[in-house]
XYZ file of C-alpha atoms in Angstrom:
436
model
C 48.621 154.489 179.722
C 48.116 154.299 175.971
C 50.197 151.690 174.202
C 53.100 153.155 172.215
C 52.876 153.259 168.458
C 55.135 150.781 166.600
C 54.726 148.116 169.258
C 53.157 144.663 169.477
C 52.158 142.207 172.208
C 50.722 144.902 174.510
C 53.729 147.172 174.169
C 56.245 144.423 174.999
C 58.216 144.535 171.699
C 58.960 147.195 169.094
C 58.057 146.629 165.464
C 58.980 148.674 162.426
C 62.229 150.003 161.046
C 64.496 149.760 164.084
C 63.484 146.168 164.790
C 63.856 145.236 161.110
C 67.326 146.822 160.829
C 68.722 144.758 163.682
C 66.811 141.631 162.652
C 68.631 141.866 159.315
C 71.959 141.942 161.169
C 71.013 138.898 163.291
C 69.834 136.992 160.229
C 72.987 137.909 158.299
C 75.099 136.686 161.214
C 73.139 133.411 161.468
C 73.184 132.907 157.676
C 76.963 133.336 157.429
C 77.466 131.079 160.466
C 75.368 128.296 158.925
C 77.260 128.601 155.610
C 80.606 128.347 157.412
C 79.629 125.547 159.752
C 79.077 122.492 157.535
C 82.655 121.777 156.450
C 84.096 122.876 159.771
C 81.821 120.695 161.921
C 82.370 117.669 159.702
C 86.111 118.120 160.172
C 85.684 118.247 163.948
C 83.322 115.272 163.879
C 80.453 117.162 165.542
C 78.130 117.703 162.597
C 74.862 117.281 164.517
C 71.446 118.648 163.624
C 71.053 120.093 167.123
C 73.799 122.595 166.295
C 71.653 124.291 163.664
C 68.569 124.208 165.883
C 70.541 125.992 168.622
C 71.823 128.606 166.155
C 68.250 129.331 165.051
C 66.906 129.451 168.625
C 69.727 131.804 169.599
C 68.756 134.023 166.652
C 65.165 134.119 167.920
C 66.531 135.176 171.321
C 68.515 137.964 169.650
C 65.407 139.176 167.846
C 63.429 139.272 171.105
C 66.274 141.066 172.907
C 66.861 143.597 170.127
C 63.201 144.633 169.935
C 62.151 144.431 173.605
C 60.302 147.434 175.046
C 59.784 145.929 178.471
C 62.398 144.839 180.998
C 60.759 141.405 181.286
C 60.994 140.890 177.515
C 64.607 142.088 177.579
C 65.421 139.437 180.158
C 63.608 136.659 178.280
C 65.454 137.519 175.057
C 68.800 137.747 176.840
C 68.449 134.377 178.567
C 66.986 132.613 175.542
C 69.965 133.725 173.473
C 72.510 132.998 176.218
C 71.310 129.469 177.027
C 71.708 128.461 173.370
C 75.196 130.002 173.253
C 76.277 128.142 176.435
C 75.338 124.850 174.778
C 76.985 125.796 171.477
C 80.262 126.741 173.236
C 80.574 123.231 174.648
C 79.714 121.482 171.392
C 83.133 119.776 171.061
C 82.456 117.465 173.955
C 85.723 115.506 173.915
C 87.837 118.675 174.010
C 88.686 119.982 177.479
C 88.967 123.563 176.232
C 85.481 123.552 174.745
C 84.051 122.176 178.012
C 85.960 124.814 179.972
C 84.692 127.612 177.736
C 81.069 126.485 178.119
C 81.386 126.198 181.906
C 83.074 129.593 182.297
C 80.523 131.259 180.072
C 77.635 129.589 181.898
C 78.820 130.443 185.424
C 79.771 134.046 184.656
C 76.652 134.496 182.520
C 74.504 133.264 185.418
C 76.140 135.847 187.702
C 75.577 138.623 185.168
C 71.947 137.526 184.765
C 71.575 137.763 188.551
C 72.785 141.379 188.522
C 70.510 142.108 185.584
C 67.433 140.633 187.250
C 68.149 142.407 190.520
C 68.429 145.677 188.572
C 65.020 144.985 186.976
C 63.522 144.294 190.417
C 64.859 147.561 191.870
C 63.710 149.561 188.829
C 60.263 148.005 189.088
C 60.150 148.854 192.782
C 61.177 152.451 192.089
C 59.167 153.194 188.943
C 56.190 150.884 189.500
C 56.414 149.519 185.950
C 58.725 147.354 183.852
C 57.804 149.135 180.619
C 60.748 151.112 179.257
C 58.394 153.776 177.942
C 56.587 153.902 181.284
C 59.904 154.455 183.041
C 60.842 157.107 180.483
C 57.629 159.038 181.125
C 58.500 159.654 184.781
C 62.215 160.364 184.413
C 62.168 163.781 186.092
C 60.926 162.258 189.338
C 63.080 159.129 189.010
C 66.335 161.039 188.497
C 66.045 162.208 192.119
C 65.732 158.688 193.522
C 68.698 156.535 194.497
C 66.830 153.350 193.624
C 66.609 154.398 189.980
C 70.370 154.852 189.623
C 71.101 151.649 191.561
C 68.715 149.638 189.377
C 70.092 151.214 186.209
C 73.666 150.451 187.282
C 72.864 146.773 187.879
C 70.996 146.602 184.579
C 73.977 148.063 182.720
C 76.309 145.500 184.326
C 74.258 142.784 182.614
C 74.531 144.574 179.277
C 78.240 145.326 179.650
C 78.879 141.635 180.345
C 77.091 140.661 177.132
C 78.975 143.175 174.956
C 82.222 142.273 176.832
C 82.994 145.788 178.043
C 85.784 146.232 180.577
C 85.781 145.226 183.465
C 83.216 142.531 182.571
C 85.207 141.140 179.633
C 87.264 138.425 181.318
C 85.224 135.538 179.902
C 85.614 136.642 176.291
C 89.080 135.329 175.273
C 88.663 131.972 177.025
C 85.200 131.359 175.622
C 86.065 132.457 172.074
C 89.214 130.322 172.086
C 87.551 127.195 173.467
C 84.275 127.321 171.546
C 84.046 125.947 167.979
C 85.293 128.735 165.697
C 81.989 129.081 163.843
C 80.262 129.606 167.226
C 82.870 132.224 168.228
C 82.058 134.080 165.007
C 78.340 133.965 165.795
C 78.805 135.082 169.421
C 81.098 137.966 168.560
C 78.705 139.384 165.953
C 75.071 138.463 166.570
C 74.936 138.477 170.359
C 76.961 141.702 170.547
C 74.645 143.430 168.057
C 71.596 142.214 170.033
C 72.941 143.617 173.301
C 73.701 146.944 171.612
C 70.224 147.074 170.049
C 68.643 146.579 173.460
C 71.038 149.058 175.047
C 70.010 151.722 172.501
C 66.316 151.177 173.290
C 67.028 151.335 177.045
C 69.195 154.465 176.711
C 66.713 156.328 174.545
C 63.659 155.431 176.622
C 64.410 154.526 180.194
C 67.488 156.743 180.640
C 66.450 159.815 178.719
C 68.088 160.771 175.428
C 71.109 162.630 176.752
C 71.875 163.018 180.405
C 75.420 163.884 181.428
C 75.238 161.605 184.464
C 75.086 158.368 182.555
C 76.856 159.636 179.419
C 80.020 160.380 181.411
C 79.995 156.932 183.029
C 79.511 155.270 179.645
C 82.323 157.392 178.211
C 84.745 156.129 180.867
C 83.674 152.515 180.339
C 84.289 153.062 176.594
C 87.793 154.434 177.296
C 88.836 151.508 179.514
C 87.304 149.021 177.068
C 89.219 150.475 174.100
C 92.513 150.615 176.012
C 92.383 147.163 177.613
C 91.089 145.427 174.464
C 93.763 146.902 172.215
C 96.741 146.740 174.568
C 96.162 143.118 175.596
C 95.529 142.079 171.983
C 99.081 143.226 171.164
C 100.571 140.335 173.143
C 98.377 137.477 171.911
C 100.150 134.764 169.873
C 96.854 132.921 169.245
C 94.678 134.379 166.481
C 91.350 133.502 168.134
C 92.387 135.127 171.417
C 93.631 138.165 169.532
C 90.265 138.458 167.751
C 88.521 138.079 171.117
C 90.429 141.003 172.631
C 89.882 142.970 169.436
C 86.141 142.378 169.821
C 86.414 143.889 173.317
C 88.056 146.951 171.733
C 85.288 147.218 169.105
C 82.676 147.180 171.876
C 84.546 150.217 173.222
C 84.309 152.023 169.876
C 80.567 151.356 169.709
C 80.106 152.586 173.293
C 81.638 155.898 172.157
C 78.644 156.302 169.832
C 76.248 155.566 172.708
C 78.065 157.901 175.107
C 77.585 160.772 172.651
C 73.845 160.592 173.400
C 73.147 161.899 169.881
C 70.913 160.343 167.223
C 73.790 160.415 164.715
C 75.925 158.589 167.301
C 73.257 155.900 167.610
C 73.000 155.731 163.807
C 76.790 155.268 163.755
C 76.423 152.336 166.158
C 73.809 150.755 163.877
C 76.149 151.075 160.877
C 79.090 149.823 162.967
C 77.136 146.746 164.092
C 76.404 145.880 160.471
C 79.991 146.314 159.231
C 81.444 144.584 162.290
C 79.277 141.544 161.549
C 80.755 141.301 158.044
C 84.378 141.905 159.133
C 84.442 139.575 162.110
C 82.470 136.807 160.420
C 85.071 136.865 157.652
C 88.070 136.839 160.006
C 86.719 133.986 162.148
C 85.546 132.233 158.986
C 89.092 132.063 157.634
C 90.313 130.750 160.991
C 87.604 128.046 160.759
C 88.579 127.115 157.202
C 92.296 126.808 158.034
C 91.908 125.211 161.470
C 93.369 121.705 161.432
C 93.659 121.327 165.190
C 93.701 123.606 168.217
C 97.402 124.395 167.770
C 96.942 125.655 164.211
C 95.373 128.905 165.432
C 98.728 130.433 166.374
C 99.473 133.480 164.219
C 102.858 131.967 163.269
C 100.952 129.126 161.642
C 99.817 131.573 158.948
C 103.386 132.111 157.691
C 103.628 132.155 153.916
C 99.872 131.776 153.474
C 100.067 134.105 150.452
C 102.022 131.452 148.536
C 100.156 128.446 149.965
C 96.565 129.742 149.685
C 96.727 133.127 147.919
C 92.945 133.594 147.767
C 92.445 133.050 151.492
C 95.395 135.310 152.325
C 93.905 138.120 150.214
C 90.507 137.729 151.921
C 92.117 137.724 155.359
C 94.022 140.905 154.456
C 90.721 142.601 153.518
C 89.184 141.690 156.892
C 92.274 142.802 158.820
C 92.427 146.163 156.988
C 88.720 146.725 157.617
C 89.008 145.835 161.329
C 91.930 148.262 161.619
C 89.699 150.964 160.181
C 91.712 151.810 157.073
C 89.945 153.548 154.182
C 88.385 152.509 151.782
C 87.037 149.669 153.943
C 83.745 149.850 155.827
C 85.463 149.672 159.219
C 86.859 153.158 158.614
C 83.397 154.635 158.038
C 82.027 152.987 161.192
C 84.756 154.509 163.355
C 84.439 157.886 161.639
C 80.695 158.033 162.387
C 80.931 157.227 166.109
C 83.983 159.464 166.698
C 82.373 162.378 164.861
C 79.249 162.099 167.026
C 81.421 162.107 170.160
C 83.237 165.270 169.040
C 79.969 167.030 168.192
C 78.552 166.350 171.647
C 81.666 167.722 173.347
C 83.413 164.419 174.091
C 86.470 165.201 171.980
C 88.767 163.367 174.442
C 86.802 160.163 173.769
C 87.387 160.443 170.029
C 91.102 161.173 170.617
C 91.502 158.053 172.769
C 89.618 156.074 170.111
C 91.890 157.335 167.330
C 95.059 156.536 169.315
C 93.766 153.050 170.109
C 92.888 152.470 166.444
C 96.511 153.254 165.628
C 97.622 150.729 168.275
C 95.289 148.113 166.777
C 97.002 148.529 163.405
C 100.031 146.770 164.896
C 98.334 143.495 165.740
C 95.985 143.378 162.733
C 98.725 144.192 160.246
C 101.056 141.716 161.945
C 98.770 138.968 160.636
C 99.073 140.390 157.114
C 102.854 140.655 157.518
C 103.145 137.022 158.642
C 101.004 135.840 155.707
C 102.881 137.812 153.056
C 106.455 138.271 154.280
C 107.282 135.253 156.461
C 108.422 132.028 154.834
C 106.386 128.886 155.414
C 108.228 125.907 156.909
C 108.586 122.682 154.929
C 106.043 120.999 157.191
C 103.513 123.762 156.542
C 104.049 123.518 152.789
C 103.531 119.747 152.919
C 100.415 120.185 155.048
C 99.004 122.704 152.582
C 99.491 120.307 149.690
C 97.476 117.679 151.585
C 94.802 120.118 152.789
C 91.332 119.608 151.314
C 90.059 122.359 149.062
C 87.748 124.837 150.733
C 84.042 123.977 150.468
C 81.738 126.022 148.249
C 79.456 127.137 151.116
C 82.385 128.364 153.226
C 83.847 130.174 150.245
C 80.480 131.831 149.559
C 80.300 133.048 153.182
C 83.834 134.481 153.042
C 83.262 136.128 149.662
C 79.971 137.671 150.841
C 81.674 139.062 153.964
C 84.508 140.544 151.883
C 82.076 142.109 149.391
C 80.129 143.681 152.286
C 83.351 145.102 153.774
C 83.939 146.978 150.529
C 80.371 147.630 149.342
C 79.174 149.193 152.601
C 81.702 151.979 152.101
C 80.080 152.897 148.813
C 76.533 152.936 150.193
C 77.228 154.234 153.695
C 75.249 157.459 153.225
C 71.952 155.743 152.358
C 72.537 153.141 155.103
C 73.155 155.872 157.701
C 70.115 157.854 156.563
C 68.042 154.644 156.888
C 69.527 154.208 160.380
C 68.523 157.787 161.272
C 65.009 157.158 159.961
C 64.538 153.930 161.900
C 65.761 155.686 165.045
C 63.202 158.395 164.315
C 60.651 155.581 164.096
C 61.491 154.801 167.710
C 59.774 158.160 168.378
C 56.564 156.298 169.040
C 58.846 154.574 171.435
C 60.105 157.656 173.164
C 62.937 159.285 171.210
C 62.061 162.920 170.885
C 65.150 164.945 171.633
C 67.205 165.900 168.626
C 65.304 163.987 165.961
């Protein structure tokens, strides 16, 4: 058939607003990661040039994945990004935990890729094309065929693994804890945004804008993801593991926006991906700056940080408040947008579960703030702080930029959301028609 508007390379990738919006998020994530990495890697003794090459290659993979209009391109982008992240996770070669995280990620990622590829094969066999738009054009016939739903299910397993949705989230805490902290920050923001970008394109084209059969399934996955992520995060003594489970919970909130099947829900996900990149980069960035050794990531280690490093404690408080979703921080707006879309499409129960789980998350995010401001530091911690090197200018710039974004995005959320709605409308050449 005719090639879709807004596409390049024979209809294999989307160009235009939607692609640019997500490319900005990937580039922001990579930029902040590179700023944070120098001091941190020197401290770990792994400051190699290959690290930066892998970060940039992974970013290219994200850009391919986020703009793919063909299942083959989706797979190439996914694997290109993943292979770089496997290598980055195991960067601290003399640390058993880093090796373990790379191996776990690689083995489970290979399994997920197998499911994904099998789903592509079945969809190709059923629809006769790998083009997402081509599949979308024959949806009425495909909805009646078992092969279509089987292929779609396997495809979604691959996506759910990448965004760490329950029950495909088990790798997340181990990998985030074992990987270098700057890599954990990059994985939790960039690769998650890329998977969501691709998921939006797949949902709007190959699954039809709003169909109760897949919306309901996605709603239930969102519910389990929010509950498991938040409840397990409550019990984590290690800050990196807690942030890993919290990133599972945030995937659940973003899935609520997708489950709504509404353009404003998708626009909410775009805004959420942007704010989440700023919040999580900042939180992991502070962990990277303060990390002396693997044991220093326990939450108790942050006791009295407000007297030892008042600036860092204030920044960490901003990121924790924003992740909780308290106004006036950008995290609040992101949650408001996806929950509102869910209510408007009749999924009020989803928004209620989301709101309850946000209240649960306040406990573990605010616990970090409590420990920093109200617990006394031990003598050893005070002595260690006096000896600690001052924070590097690049790292400080990355943290400050993240904090400014957490606050500034609240002020400009209306224009950002209207841009998000416009770029989704630009996907029209790429199939979105309903409701735009």
